[in-house]
JSON list of C-alpha atoms and ligand atoms in Angstrom, two decimals:
[
{"chain": "M", "resi": 752, "resn": "MET", "atom": "CA", "xyz": [-9.91, -3.96, -25.08]},
{"chain": "M", "resi": 753, "resn": "ASN", "atom": "CA", "xyz": [-9.11, -7.27, -22.81]},
{"chain": "M", "resi": 754, "resn": "VAL", "atom": "CA", "xyz": [-12.75, -9.35, -23.12]},
{"chain": "M", "resi": 755, "resn": "ILE", "atom": "CA", "xyz": [-13.92, -11.97, -21.35]},
{"chain": "M", "resi": 756, "resn": "ILE", "atom": "CA", "xyz": [-16.77, -13.72, -21.65]},
{"chain": "M", "resi": 757, "resn": "THR", "atom": "CA", "xyz": [-18.69, -15.57, -18.76]},
{"chain": "M", "resi": 758, "resn": "LYS", "atom": "CA", "xyz": [-21.36, -18.46, -18.08]},
{"chain": "M", "resi": 759, "resn": "GLY", "atom": "CA", "xyz": [-24.27, -15.82, -16.85]},
{"chain": "M", "resi": 760, "resn": "TYR", "atom": "CA", "xyz": [-24.10, -13.18, -13.83]},
{"chain": "M", "resi": 761, "resn": "ASP", "atom": "CA", "xyz": [-22.36, -15.36, -11.24]},
{"chain": "M", "resi": 762, "resn": "GLU", "atom": "CA", "xyz": [-19.07, -16.14, -12.87]},
{"chain": "M", "resi": 763, "resn": "MET", "atom": "CA", "xyz": [-18.90, -12.08, -14.42]},
{"chain": "M", "resi": 764, "resn": "SER", "atom": "CA", "xyz": [-19.58, -11.47, -10.36]},
{"chain": "M", "resi": 765, "resn": "SER", "atom": "CA", "xyz": [-16.64, -13.64, -9.59]},
{"chain": "M", "resi": 766, "resn": "THR", "atom": "CA", "xyz": [-13.98, -12.45, -12.79]},
{"chain": "M", "resi": 767, "resn": "ALA", "atom": "CA", "xyz": [-14.45, -9.18, -11.86]},
{"chain": "M", "resi": 768, "resn": "PHE", "atom": "CA", "xyz": [-14.10, -9.92, -8.08]},
{"chain": "M", "resi": 769, "resn": "GLU", "atom": "CA", "xyz": [-10.30, -11.40, -9.11]},
{"chain": "M", "resi": 770, "resn": "VAL", "atom": "CA", "xyz": [-10.04, -8.80, -10.60]},
{"chain": "M", "resi": 771, "resn": "MET", "atom": "CA", "xyz": [-10.72, -6.21, -7.40]},
{"chain": "M", "resi": 772, "resn": "LYS", "atom": "CA", "xyz": [-8.82, -8.47, -5.01]},
{"chain": "M", "resi": 773, "resn": "GLU", "atom": "CA", "xyz": [-5.99, -8.33, -7.16]},
{"chain": "M", "resi": 774, "resn": "VAL", "atom": "CA", "xyz": [-5.23, -4.56, -7.68]},
{"chain": "M", "resi": 775, "resn": "VAL", "atom": "CA", "xyz": [-6.68, -4.38, -3.34]},
{"chain": "M", "resi": 776, "resn": "THR", "atom": "CA", "xyz": [-3.70, -7.08, -2.51]},
{"chain": "M", "resi": 777, "resn": "ARG", "atom": "CA", "xyz": [-1.06, -5.61, -4.77]},
{"chain": "M", "resi": 778, "resn": "ASN", "atom": "CA", "xyz": [-1.26, -2.07, -3.18]},
{"chain": "M", "resi": 779, "resn": "PRO", "atom": "CA", "xyz": [-3.91, -2.23, 0.54]},
{"chain": "M", "resi": 780, "resn": "SER", "atom": "CA", "xyz": [-3.72, 1.64, -0.15]},
{"chain": "M", "resi": 781, "resn": "ALA", "atom": "CA", "xyz": [-4.68, 2.19, -3.49]},
{"chain": "M", "resi": 782, "resn": "VAL", "atom": "CA", "xyz": [-7.72, 3.60, -5.22]},
{"chain": "M", "resi": 783, "resn": "LEU", "atom": "CA", "xyz": [-10.89, 2.51, -5.80]},
{"chain": "M", "resi": 784, "resn": "GLY", "atom": "CA", "xyz": [-13.28, 3.93, -8.61]},
{"chain": "M", "resi": 785, "resn": "LEU", "atom": "CA", "xyz": [-17.07, 2.65, -7.77]},
{"chain": "M", "resi": 786, "resn": "ALA", "atom": "CA", "xyz": [-19.81, 2.30, -9.54]},
{"chain": "M", "resi": 787, "resn": "THR", "atom": "CA", "xyz": [-23.73, 1.27, -8.07]},
{"chain": "M", "resi": 788, "resn": "GLY", "atom": "CA", "xyz": [-26.50, -0.13, -10.40]},
{"chain": "M", "resi": 789, "resn": "THR", "atom": "CA", "xyz": [-27.44, -3.86, -9.64]},
{"chain": "M", "resi": 790, "resn": "THR", "atom": "CA", "xyz": [-24.33, -4.86, -12.09]},
{"chain": "M", "resi": 791, "resn": "PRO", "atom": "CA", "xyz": [-21.52, -4.54, -9.52]},
{"chain": "M", "resi": 792, "resn": "LEU", "atom": "CA", "xyz": [-24.06, -6.10, -6.47]},
{"chain": "M", "resi": 793, "resn": "GLY", "atom": "CA", "xyz": [-21.97, -9.82, -7.16]},
{"chain": "M", "resi": 794, "resn": "LEU", "atom": "CA", "xyz": [-18.91, -7.76, -6.56]},
{"chain": "M", "resi": 795, "resn": "TYR", "atom": "CA", "xyz": [-18.99, -6.29, -4.37]},
{"chain": "M", "resi": 796, "resn": "GLU", "atom": "CA", "xyz": [-21.04, -9.14, -2.05]},
{"chain": "M", "resi": 797, "resn": "ARG", "atom": "CA", "xyz": [-17.51, -11.25, -3.56]},
{"chain": "M", "resi": 798, "resn": "MET", "atom": "CA", "xyz": [-15.52, -8.19, -1.72]},
{"chain": "M", "resi": 799, "resn": "ALA", "atom": "CA", "xyz": [-18.03, -8.57, 1.56]},
{"chain": "M", "resi": 800, "resn": "ARG", "atom": "CA", "xyz": [-17.47, -11.93, 1.75]},
{"chain": "M", "resi": 801, "resn": "ASP", "atom": "CA", "xyz": [-13.82, -12.11, 0.69]},
{"chain": "M", "resi": 802, "resn": "HIS", "atom": "CA", "xyz": [-13.79, -9.16, 3.91]},
{"chain": "M", "resi": 803, "resn": "ARG", "atom": "CA", "xyz": [-15.25, -11.45, 6.83]},
{"chain": "M", "resi": 804, "resn": "GLU", "atom": "CA", "xyz": [-13.30, -14.59, 5.57]},
{"chain": "M", "resi": 805, "resn": "ASN", "atom": "CA", "xyz": [-10.23, -13.72, 4.36]},
{"chain": "M", "resi": 806, "resn": "GLY", "atom": "CA", "xyz": [-9.51, -10.53, 6.48]},
{"chain": "M", "resi": 807, "resn": "THR", "atom": "CA", "xyz": [-8.63, -8.34, 3.60]},
{"chain": "M", "resi": 808, "resn": "SER", "atom": "CA", "xyz": [-8.75, -5.14, 5.33]},
{"chain": "M", "resi": 809, "resn": "TYR", "atom": "CA", "xyz": [-9.49, -1.76, 3.42]},
{"chain": "M", "resi": 810, "resn": "ARG", "atom": "CA", "xyz": [-8.52, 0.03, 6.46]},
{"chain": "M", "resi": 811, "resn": "GLU", "atom": "CA", "xyz": [-5.84, 2.24, 4.08]},
{"chain": "M", "resi": 812, "resn": "ILE", "atom": "CA", "xyz": [-8.51, 2.39, 0.70]},
{"chain": "M", "resi": 813, "resn": "ARG", "atom": "CA", "xyz": [-9.45, 4.84, -0.86]},
{"chain": "M", "resi": 814, "resn": "THR", "atom": "CA", "xyz": [-12.34, 4.91, -2.71]},
{"chain": "M", "resi": 815, "resn": "VAL", "atom": "CA", "xyz": [-14.27, 7.45, -5.19]},
{"chain": "M", "resi": 816, "resn": "ASN", "atom": "CA", "xyz": [-17.41, 7.41, -6.53]},
{"chain": "M", "resi": 817, "resn": "LEU", "atom": "CA", "xyz": [-18.64, 7.64, -10.39]},
{"chain": "M", "resi": 818, "resn": "ASP", "atom": "CA", "xyz": [-21.57, 9.62, -10.11]},
{"chain": "M", "resi": 819, "resn": "GLU", "atom": "CA", "xyz": [-25.08, 11.40, -7.69]},
{"chain": "M", "resi": 820, "resn": "TYR", "atom": "CA", "xyz": [-28.57, 12.21, -8.16]},
{"chain": "M", "resi": 821, "resn": "GLU", "atom": "CA", "xyz": [-29.32, 15.49, -7.89]},
{"chain": "M", "resi": 822, "resn": "GLY", "atom": "CA", "xyz": [-31.47, 16.62, -4.80]},
{"chain": "M", "resi": 823, "resn": "LEU", "atom": "CA", "xyz": [-30.29, 13.29, -2.66]},
{"chain": "M", "resi": 824, "resn": "ASP", "atom": "CA", "xyz": [-28.21, 12.19, -0.26]},
{"chain": "M", "resi": 825, "resn": "ILE", "atom": "CA", "xyz": [-27.52, 9.99, 2.28]},
{"chain": "M", "resi": 826, "resn": "THR", "atom": "CA", "xyz": [-31.19, 10.22, 4.27]},
{"chain": "M", "resi": 827, "resn": "SER", "atom": "CA", "xyz": [-33.09, 8.93, 0.78]},
{"chain": "M", "resi": 828, "resn": "ASP", "atom": "CA", "xyz": [-32.90, 4.86, -0.23]},
{"chain": "M", "resi": 829, "resn": "GLN", "atom": "CA", "xyz": [-32.29, 5.21, -3.33]},
{"chain": "M", "resi": 830, "resn": "SER", "atom": "CA", "xyz": [-28.76, 7.98, -3.44]},
{"chain": "M", "resi": 831, "resn": "TYR", "atom": "CA", "xyz": [-26.26, 6.19, -4.67]},
{"chain": "M", "resi": 832, "resn": "VAL", "atom": "CA", "xyz": [-24.39, 7.43, -1.91]},
{"chain": "M", "resi": 833, "resn": "ARG", "atom": "CA", "xyz": [-26.63, 5.07, 0.78]},
{"chain": "M", "resi": 834, "resn": "PHE", "atom": "CA", "xyz": [-26.33, 2.37, -1.99]},
{"chain": "M", "resi": 835, "resn": "MET", "atom": "CA", "xyz": [-22.96, 2.35, -1.70]},
{"chain": "M", "resi": 836, "resn": "HIS", "atom": "CA", "xyz": [-23.14, 1.98, 2.47]},
{"chain": "M", "resi": 837, "resn": "GLU", "atom": "CA", "xyz": [-25.93, -0.27, 2.29]},
{"chain": "M", "resi": 838, "resn": "LYS", "atom": "CA", "xyz": [-24.36, -2.81, -0.52]},
{"chain": "M", "resi": 839, "resn": "LEU", "atom": "CA", "xyz": [-20.31, -2.53, 0.83]},
{"chain": "M", "resi": 840, "resn": "PHE", "atom": "CA", "xyz": [-18.47, 0.03, 3.55]},
{"chain": "M", "resi": 841, "resn": "ARG", "atom": "CA", "xyz": [-20.83, -1.39, 5.78]},
{"chain": "M", "resi": 842, "resn": "TYR", "atom": "CA", "xyz": [-20.03, -5.50, 5.41]},
{"chain": "M", "resi": 843, "resn": "ILE", "atom": "CA", "xyz": [-15.67, -3.71, 5.13]},
{"chain": "M", "resi": 844, "resn": "ASP", "atom": "CA", "xyz": [-13.43, -1.44, 7.43]},
{"chain": "M", "resi": 845, "resn": "ILE", "atom": "CA", "xyz": [-13.01, 0.93, 5.52]},
{"chain": "M", "resi": 846, "resn": "ASP", "atom": "CA", "xyz": [-12.81, 4.16, 6.85]},
{"chain": "M", "resi": 847, "resn": "PRO", "atom": "CA", "xyz": [-15.63, 6.41, 6.05]},
{"chain": "M", "resi": 848, "resn": "LYS", "atom": "CA", "xyz": [-13.92, 9.43, 5.23]},
{"chain": "M", "resi": 849, "resn": "ASN", "atom": "CA", "xyz": [-11.70, 7.73, 2.82]},
{"chain": "M", "resi": 850, "resn": "THR", "atom": "CA", "xyz": [-15.25, 7.66, 0.74]},
{"chain": "M", "resi": 851, "resn": "ASN", "atom": "CA", "xyz": [-15.86, 10.17, -1.98]},
{"chain": "M", "resi": 852, "resn": "ILE", "atom": "CA", "xyz": [-18.92, 10.84, -4.26]},
{"chain": "M", "resi": 853, "resn": "GLU", "atom": "CA", "xyz": [-19.72, 13.71, -5.55]},
{"chain": "M", "resi": 854, "resn": "ASN", "atom": "CA", "xyz": [-22.70, 15.90, -3.00]},
{"chain": "M", "resi": 855, "resn": "GLY", "atom": "CA", "xyz": [-25.88, 15.62, -4.94]},
{"chain": "M", "resi": 856, "resn": "LYS", "atom": "CA", "xyz": [-27.60, 18.45, -2.03]},
{"chain": "M", "resi": 857, "resn": "ALA", "atom": "CA", "xyz": [-25.03, 21.26, -2.86]},
{"chain": "M", "resi": 858, "resn": "ARG", "atom": "CA", "xyz": [-26.23, 24.30, -2.99]},
{"chain": "M", "resi": 859, "resn": "ASP", "atom": "CA", "xyz": [-23.04, 25.50, -5.51]},
{"chain": "M", "resi": 860, "resn": "ALA", "atom": "CA", "xyz": [-23.90, 22.90, -8.55]},
{"chain": "M", "resi": 861, "resn": "ALA", "atom": "CA", "xyz": [-20.29, 24.40, -10.01]},
{"chain": "M", "resi": 862, "resn": "ARG", "atom": "CA", "xyz": [-18.62, 24.37, -6.97]},
{"chain": "M", "resi": 863, "resn": "GLU", "atom": "CA", "xyz": [-19.24, 21.28, -6.30]},
{"chain": "M", "resi": 864, "resn": "CYS", "atom": "CA", "xyz": [-17.84, 20.09, -9.64]},
{"chain": "M", "resi": 865, "resn": "ALA", "atom": "CA", "xyz": [-14.11, 22.09, -9.09]},
{"chain": "M", "resi": 866, "resn": "ARG", "atom": "CA", "xyz": [-14.41, 20.27, -5.81]},
{"chain": "M", "resi": 867, "resn": "TYR", "atom": "CA", "xyz": [-14.61, 16.72, -7.53]},
{"chain": "M", "resi": 868, "resn": "ASN", "atom": "CA", "xyz": [-12.16, 17.63, -10.38]},
{"chain": "M", "resi": 869, "resn": "ALA", "atom": "CA", "xyz": [-9.79, 18.42, -8.27]},
{"chain": "M", "resi": 870, "resn": "LEU", "atom": "CA", "xyz": [-9.98, 15.42, -5.90]},
{"chain": "M", "resi": 871, "resn": "LEU", "atom": "CA", "xyz": [-10.34, 12.93, -8.24]},
{"chain": "M", "resi": 872, "resn": "GLU", "atom": "CA", "xyz": [-6.61, 15.05, -9.42]},
{"chain": "M", "resi": 873, "resn": "ASP", "atom": "CA", "xyz": [-5.03, 13.88, -6.32]},
{"chain": "M", "resi": 874, "resn": "MET", "atom": "CA", "xyz": [-6.72, 10.46, -6.30]},
{"chain": "M", "resi": 875, "resn": "ARG", "atom": "CA", "xyz": [-6.22, 8.58, -9.80]},
{"chain": "M", "resi": 876, "resn": "GLN", "atom": "CA", "xyz": [-8.21, 5.64, -9.77]},
{"chain": "M", "resi": 877, "resn": "ASP", "atom": "CA", "xyz": [-5.51, 2.72, -9.79]},
{"chain": "M", "resi": 878, "resn": "ILE", "atom": "CA", "xyz": [-9.18, 1.12, -10.65]},
{"chain": "M", "resi": 879, "resn": "GLN", "atom": "CA", "xyz": [-12.69, 2.18, -11.84]},
{"chain": "M", "resi": 880, "resn": "VAL", "atom": "CA", "xyz": [-15.46, -0.28, -11.87]},
{"chain": "M", "resi": 881, "resn": "LEU", "atom": "CA", "xyz": [-17.84, 0.55, -14.90]},
{"chain": "M", "resi": 882, "resn": "GLY", "atom": "CA", "xyz": [-20.77, -0.74, -15.47]},
{"chain": "M", "resi": 883, "resn": "ILE", "atom": "CA", "xyz": [-23.10, 0.11, -18.25]},
{"chain": "M", "resi": 884, "resn": "GLY", "atom": "CA", "xyz": [-26.55, 1.59, -19.65]},
{"chain": "M", "resi": 885, "resn": "SER", "atom": "CA", "xyz": [-28.84, 0.11, -22.09]},
{"chain": "M", "resi": 886, "resn": "ASN", "atom": "CA", "xyz": [-27.86, 3.85, -24.47]},
{"chain": "M", "resi": 887, "resn": "GLY", "atom": "CA", "xyz": [-24.42, 2.87, -23.94]},
{"chain": "M", "resi": 888, "resn": "HIS", "atom": "CA", "xyz": [-24.19, 5.85, -21.02]},
{"chain": "M", "resi": 889, "resn": "ILE", "atom": "CA", "xyz": [-20.53, 5.03, -18.57]},
{"chain": "M", "resi": 890, "resn": "ALA", "atom": "CA", "xyz": [-21.70, 6.75, -15.08]},
{"chain": "M", "resi": 891, "resn": "PHE", "atom": "CA", "xyz": [-24.56, 9.20, -15.63]},
{"chain": "M", "resi": 892, "resn": "ASN", "atom": "CA", "xyz": [-22.03, 10.35, -19.21]},
{"chain": "M", "resi": 893, "resn": "GLU", "atom": "CA", "xyz": [-25.55, 10.38, -21.78]},
{"chain": "M", "resi": 894, "resn": "PRO", "atom": "CA", "xyz": [-25.04, 10.19, -25.14]},
{"chain": "M", "resi": 895, "resn": "GLY", "atom": "CA", "xyz": [-23.71, 13.27, -27.26]},
{"chain": "M", "resi": 896, "resn": "THR", "atom": "CA", "xyz": [-21.09, 14.07, -23.88]},
{"chain": "M", "resi": 897, "resn": "PRO", "atom": "CA", "xyz": [-18.24, 15.46, -25.13]},
{"chain": "M", "resi": 898, "resn": "PHE", "atom": "CA", "xyz": [-14.86, 13.03, -24.46]},
{"chain": "M", "resi": 899, "resn": "GLU", "atom": "CA", "xyz": [-13.35, 16.13, -22.47]},
{"chain": "M", "resi": 900, "resn": "THR", "atom": "CA", "xyz": [-15.99, 16.40, -20.22]},
{"chain": "M", "resi": 901, "resn": "GLU", "atom": "CA", "xyz": [-15.03, 16.64, -16.61]},
{"chain": "M", "resi": 902, "resn": "THR", "atom": "CA", "xyz": [-17.76, 16.59, -13.37]},
{"chain": "M", "resi": 903, "resn": "HIS", "atom": "CA", "xyz": [-20.89, 18.31, -14.60]},
{"chain": "M", "resi": 904, "resn": "VAL", "atom": "CA", "xyz": [-24.22, 17.82, -13.88]},
{"chain": "M", "resi": 905, "resn": "VAL", "atom": "CA", "xyz": [-26.31, 16.61, -16.87]},
{"chain": "M", "resi": 906, "resn": "ASP", "atom": "CA", "xyz": [-30.55, 15.90, -17.74]},
{"chain": "M", "resi": 907, "resn": "LEU", "atom": "CA", "xyz": [-30.69, 12.26, -17.44]},
{"chain": "M", "resi": 908, "resn": "ALA", "atom": "CA", "xyz": [-32.44, 10.99, -21.12]},
{"chain": "M", "resi": 909, "resn": "GLU", "atom": "CA", "xyz": [-35.23, 9.21, -21.18]},
{"chain": "M", "resi": 910, "resn": "SER", "atom": "CA", "xyz": [-34.21, 5.74, -21.36]},
{"chain": "M", "resi": 911, "resn": "THR", "atom": "CA", "xyz": [-32.36, 6.15, -18.13]},
{"chain": "M", "resi": 912, "resn": "ILE", "atom": "CA", "xyz": [-35.17, 7.71, -16.42]},
{"chain": "M", "resi": 913, "resn": "ARG", "atom": "CA", "xyz": [-37.22, 4.87, -17.58]},
{"chain": "M", "resi": 914, "resn": "ASP", "atom": "CA", "xyz": [-34.69, 2.29, -17.01]},
{"chain": "M", "resi": 915, "resn": "ASN", "atom": "CA", "xyz": [-33.36, 3.45, -13.12]},
{"chain": "M", "resi": 916, "resn": "SER", "atom": "CA", "xyz": [-37.30, 3.89, -12.43]},
{"chain": "M", "resi": 917, "resn": "ARG", "atom": "CA", "xyz": [-37.50, -0.02, -11.00]},
{"chain": "M", "resi": 918, "resn": "LEU", "atom": "CA", "xyz": [-35.71, 1.30, -8.46]},
{"chain": "M", "resi": 919, "resn": "PHE", "atom": "CA", "xyz": [-37.97, 4.50, -7.07]},
{"chain": "M", "resi": 920, "resn": "ALA", "atom": "CA", "xyz": [-41.91, 3.52, -5.68]},
{"chain": "M", "resi": 921, "resn": "ARG", "atom": "CA", "xyz": [-42.84, 5.92, -8.64]},
{"chain": "M", "resi": 922, "resn": "PRO", "atom": "CA", "xyz": [-41.38, 6.77, -11.60]},
{"chain": "M", "resi": 923, "resn": "GLU", "atom": "CA", "xyz": [-42.02, 10.49, -10.85]},
{"chain": "M", "resi": 924, "resn": "ASP", "atom": "CA", "xyz": [-40.05, 10.82, -8.64]},
{"chain": "M", "resi": 925, "resn": "VAL", "atom": "CA", "xyz": [-36.47, 9.17, -10.20]},
{"chain": "M", "resi": 926, "resn": "PRO", "atom": "CA", "xyz": [-34.00, 12.25, -10.26]},
{"chain": "M", "resi": 927, "resn": "ARG", "atom": "CA", "xyz": [-33.76, 14.20, -13.73]},
{"chain": "M", "resi": 928, "resn": "ARG", "atom": "CA", "xyz": [-30.52, 15.63, -13.54]},
{"chain": "M", "resi": 929, "resn": "ALA", "atom": "CA", "xyz": [-26.72, 14.31, -11.85]},
{"chain": "M", "resi": 930, "resn": "TYR", "atom": "CA", "xyz": [-23.57, 14.78, -10.77]},
{"chain": "M", "resi": 931, "resn": "THR", "atom": "CA", "xyz": [-21.47, 12.53, -12.79]},
{"chain": "M", "resi": 932, "resn": "MET", "atom": "CA", "xyz": [-17.40, 11.85, -13.60]},
{"chain": "M", "resi": 933, "resn": "GLY", "atom": "CA", "xyz": [-16.86, 12.87, -17.32]},
{"chain": "M", "resi": 934, "resn": "PRO", "atom": "CA", "xyz": [-15.60, 10.19, -19.36]},
{"chain": "M", "resi": 935, "resn": "LYS", "atom": "CA", "xyz": [-11.75, 13.26, -19.27]},
{"chain": "M", "resi": 936, "resn": "ASN", "atom": "CA", "xyz": [-12.23, 11.78, -14.79]},
{"chain": "M", "resi": 937, "resn": "ILE", "atom": "CA", "xyz": [-13.36, 7.89, -16.09]},
{"chain": "M", "resi": 938, "resn": "MET", "atom": "CA", "xyz": [-10.14, 7.47, -18.65]},
{"chain": "M", "resi": 939, "resn": "ASN", "atom": "CA", "xyz": [-7.57, 9.03, -16.51]},
{"chain": "M", "resi": 940, "resn": "ALA", "atom": "CA", "xyz": [-8.33, 5.49, -14.52]},
{"chain": "M", "resi": 941, "resn": "LYS", "atom": "CA", "xyz": [-4.83, 3.70, -14.80]},
{"chain": "M", "resi": 942, "resn": "LYS", "atom": "CA", "xyz": [-6.83, 0.43, -15.21]},
{"chain": "M", "resi": 943, "resn": "ILE", "atom": "CA", "xyz": [-10.72, 0.24, -16.15]},
{"chain": "M", "resi": 944, "resn": "LEU", "atom": "CA", "xyz": [-13.63, -2.92, -15.42]},
{"chain": "M", "resi": 945, "resn": "ILE", "atom": "CA", "xyz": [-16.50, -2.93, -17.09]},
{"chain": "M", "resi": 946, "resn": "LEU", "atom": "CA", "xyz": [-19.18, -5.36, -16.34]},
{"chain": "M", "resi": 947, "resn": "ALA", "atom": "CA", "xyz": [-22.68, -5.64, -18.05]},
{"chain": "M", "resi": 948, "resn": "SER", "atom": "CA", "xyz": [-25.12, -8.53, -17.62]},
{"chain": "M", "resi": 949, "resn": "GLY", "atom": "CA", "xyz": [-28.07, -10.21, -19.64]},
{"chain": "M", "resi": 950, "resn": "ALA", "atom": "CA", "xyz": [-30.13, -9.46, -23.23]},
{"chain": "M", "resi": 951, "resn": "ASN", "atom": "CA", "xyz": [-30.75, -5.42, -22.91]},
{"chain": "M", "resi": 952, "resn": "LYS", "atom": "CA", "xyz": [-27.21, -4.91, -22.46]},
{"chain": "M", "resi": 953, "resn": "ALA", "atom": "CA", "xyz": [-26.26, -6.43, -25.59]},
{"chain": "M", "resi": 954, "resn": "LYS", "atom": "CA", "xyz": [-26.33, -3.49, -28.15]},
{"chain": "M", "resi": 955, "resn": "ALA", "atom": "CA", "xyz": [-24.12, -1.42, -25.54]},
{"chain": "M", "resi": 956, "resn": "VAL", "atom": "CA", "xyz": [-22.07, -3.80, -25.69]},
{"chain": "M", "resi": 957, "resn": "LEU", "atom": "CA", "xyz": [-21.57, -4.77, -29.75]},
{"chain": "M", "resi": 958, "resn": "GLY", "atom": "CA", "xyz": [-20.88, -0.67, -29.61]},
{"chain": "M", "resi": 959, "resn": "LEU", "atom": "CA", "xyz": [-18.63, -0.71, -26.89]},
{"chain": "M", "resi": 960, "resn": "VAL", "atom": "CA", "xyz": [-16.28, -3.32, -28.25]},
{"chain": "M", "resi": 961, "resn": "GLU", "atom": "CA", "xyz": [-16.68, -3.46, -32.28]},
{"chain": "M", "resi": 962, "resn": "GLY", "atom": "CA", "xyz": [-18.49, -0.06, -32.50]},
{"chain": "M", "resi": 963, "resn": "GLU", "atom": "CA", "xyz": [-16.74, 3.34, -34.15]},
{"chain": "M", "resi": 964, "resn": "VAL", "atom": "CA", "xyz": [-15.72, 5.70, -30.74]},
{"chain": "M", "resi": 965, "resn": "THR", "atom": "CA", "xyz": [-17.68, 8.14, -31.18]},
{"chain": "M", "resi": 966, "resn": "GLU", "atom": "CA", "xyz": [-19.73, 10.62, -28.21]},
{"chain": "M", "resi": 967, "resn": "GLN", "atom": "CA", "xyz": [-23.08, 9.28, -29.75]},
{"chain": "M", "resi": 968, "resn": "LEU", "atom": "CA", "xyz": [-21.88, 5.80, -27.00]},
{"chain": "M", "resi": 969, "resn": "PRO", "atom": "CA", "xyz": [-20.08, 7.35, -24.70]},
{"chain": "M", "resi": 970, "resn": "ALA", "atom": "CA", "xyz": [-18.90, 3.35, -23.52]},
{"chain": "M", "resi": 971, "resn": "SER", "atom": "CA", "xyz": [-17.18, 3.49, -27.16]},
{"chain": "M", "resi": 972, "resn": "ILE", "atom": "CA", "xyz": [-14.36, 5.57, -25.43]},
{"chain": "M", "resi": 973, "resn": "LEU", "atom": "CA", "xyz": [-13.40, 2.75, -23.30]},
{"chain": "M", "resi": 974, "resn": "GLN", "atom": "CA", "xyz": [-12.00, 1.53, -26.61]},
{"chain": "M", "resi": 975, "resn": "ARG", "atom": "CA", "xyz": [-8.41, 3.76, -26.68]},
{"chain": "M", "resi": 976, "resn": "HIS", "atom": "CA", "xyz": [-7.79, 2.31, -22.60]},
{"chain": "M", "resi": 977, "resn": "PRO", "atom": "CA", "xyz": [-4.75, 1.30, -22.31]},
{"chain": "M", "resi": 978, "resn": "ASP", "atom": "CA", "xyz": [-5.74, -1.20, -19.83]},
{"chain": "M", "resi": 979, "resn": "CYS", "atom": "CA", "xyz": [-9.60, -1.99, -19.89]},
{"chain": "M", "resi": 980, "resn": "THR", "atom": "CA", "xyz": [-11.15, -5.41, -19.26]},
{"chain": "M", "resi": 981, "resn": "LEU", "atom": "CA", "xyz": [-15.01, -6.17, -20.14]},
{"chain": "M", "resi": 982, "resn": "VAL", "atom": "CA", "xyz": [-16.27, -8.70, -18.05]},
{"chain": "M", "resi": 983, "resn": "CYS", "atom": "CA", "xyz": [-19.16, -9.60, -19.94]},
{"chain": "M", "resi": 984, "resn": "ASP", "atom": "CA", "xyz": [-22.09, -13.11, -20.20]},
{"chain": "M", "resi": 985, "resn": "GLU", "atom": "CA", "xyz": [-23.19, -14.62, -22.95]},
{"chain": "M", "resi": 986, "resn": "ALA", "atom": "CA", "xyz": [-26.23, -12.36, -23.00]},
{"chain": "M", "resi": 987, "resn": "ALA", "atom": "CA", "xyz": [-25.05, -9.23, -22.95]},
{"chain": "M", "resi": 988, "resn": "ALA", "atom": "CA", "xyz": [-22.20, -10.50, -25.81]},
{"chain": "M", "resi": 989, "resn": "SER", "atom": "CA", "xyz": [-24.78, -12.13, -27.92]},
{"chain": "M", "resi": 990, "resn": "LEU", "atom": "CA", "xyz": [-24.19, -9.43, -30.44]},
{"chain": "M", "resi": 991, "resn": "LEU", "atom": "CA", "xyz": [-20.79, -9.93, -30.42]},
{"chain": "N", "resi": 201, "resn": "GLP", "atom": "C1", "xyz": [-26.49, 3.71, -13.35]},
{"chain": "N", "resi": 201, "resn": "GLP", "atom": "C2", "xyz": [-26.30, 4.02, -13.58]},
{"chain": "N", "resi": 201, "resn": "GLP", "atom": "C3", "xyz": [-25.01, 3.29, -13.90]},
{"chain": "N", "resi": 201, "resn": "GLP", "atom": "C4", "xyz": [-24.67, 2.12, -13.90]},
{"chain": "N", "resi": 201, "resn": "GLP", "atom": "C5", "xyz": [-26.33, 1.99, -15.47]},
{"chain": "N", "resi": 201, "resn": "GLP", "atom": "C6", "xyz": [-26.26, 0.90, -15.25]},
{"chain": "N", "resi": 201, "resn": "GLP", "atom": "O1", "xyz": [-27.56, 5.42, -15.05]},
{"chain": "N", "resi": 201, "resn": "GLP", "atom": "N1", "xyz": [-25.31, 5.20, -13.44]},
{"chain": "N", "resi": 201, "resn": "GLP", "atom": "O2", "xyz": [-23.30, 4.44, -13.69]},
{"chain": "N", "resi": 201, "resn": "GLP", "atom": "O3", "xyz": [-23.85, 1.10, -14.88]},
{"chain": "N", "resi": 201, "resn": "GLP", "atom": "O4", "xyz": [-26.66, 2.89, -14.52]},
{"chain": "N", "resi": 201, "resn": "GLP", "atom": "O5", "xyz": [-27.92, -0.10, -14.02]},
{"chain": "N", "resi": 201, "resn": "GLP", "atom": "P1", "xyz": [-27.40, -1.63, -14.47]},
{"chain": "N", "resi": 201, "resn": "GLP", "atom": "O6", "xyz": [-26.51, -2.28, -13.77]},
{"chain": "N", "resi": 201, "resn": "GLP", "atom": "O7", "xyz": [-28.48, -1.10, -12.86]},
{"chain": "N", "resi": 201, "resn": "GLP", "atom": "O8", "xyz": [-27.65, -2.16, -15.74]}
]
C-alpha cells in the first residue's frame, strides 16, 4: 500500500485530486467509483473547480457509487443519491444517465443487489474512492463481513448509526439498513484511493495499514490490493 501523509484536510484533498485528475485525463471515459461521507468533500470541490476553471470534462465518464440507505431516494436530503448530486454532479458536465447507485427504495432487495452486481461486472472501476468508518468499515461493510461478499443489504453497526447521526435531524432518523457494494466488488477496482482525516480515524487507519488482514476490520483487505493509495492527514496517521 502506498501511504501519503499530509499536514491536514486541505492537503489530503489536493493530493487526492491529483490522483483523480490523472485518471480522468488519461481516460476521459473512465469508470469512477465514488464514495459519500464528509471525507471526500474537499476532493469533490476540487473536481468541480477544475471543471469550471480548466474545462476538464466528465461527458464520457461513468460513475458507480458504493452504497445507499435502504428506504431513501432522491427526495430525501440524507440519501446518498442526493448527496452526489448536491456535492458533485450538479457542478460538472456528467450525463446523469452515466451515474449509478443502488436504489434504496427497490421493492425487491435481492433483485436490486443482482442488478447492481451485473452492472459492476460490466463497469469495472478505473479508480475507487473510499473513506473509512471509525470501526474500519469501507462503504457499509461492517466488521465481520466475509471478504467474498458482493452487493448486499446490511444491518448497520450501532457505532455507524451513531457516527452518521450527525447528518440527520434526530438519531432515530438514521436508517438501520443499507445497500452496499461488498468487499469483492471494491477489490475488483483497478485502483483504490482511500482517504482518512481526523484523530477518530487513527485506530482504523492503523488496522488498515499495519494490522492483520481480518474480516473484523474490513478495510484491512486493501493490503491485498495491487494498486492502493491511502492519503491521510497527520491526525489520522498518528498511530502509524
Ligand atoms: C459512511 C459511508 C462510508 C464512509 C464512512 C465515513 O458510513 N457509508 O462510505 O466512508 O461513513 O464517513 P466520513 O467520511 O463522513 O467520516
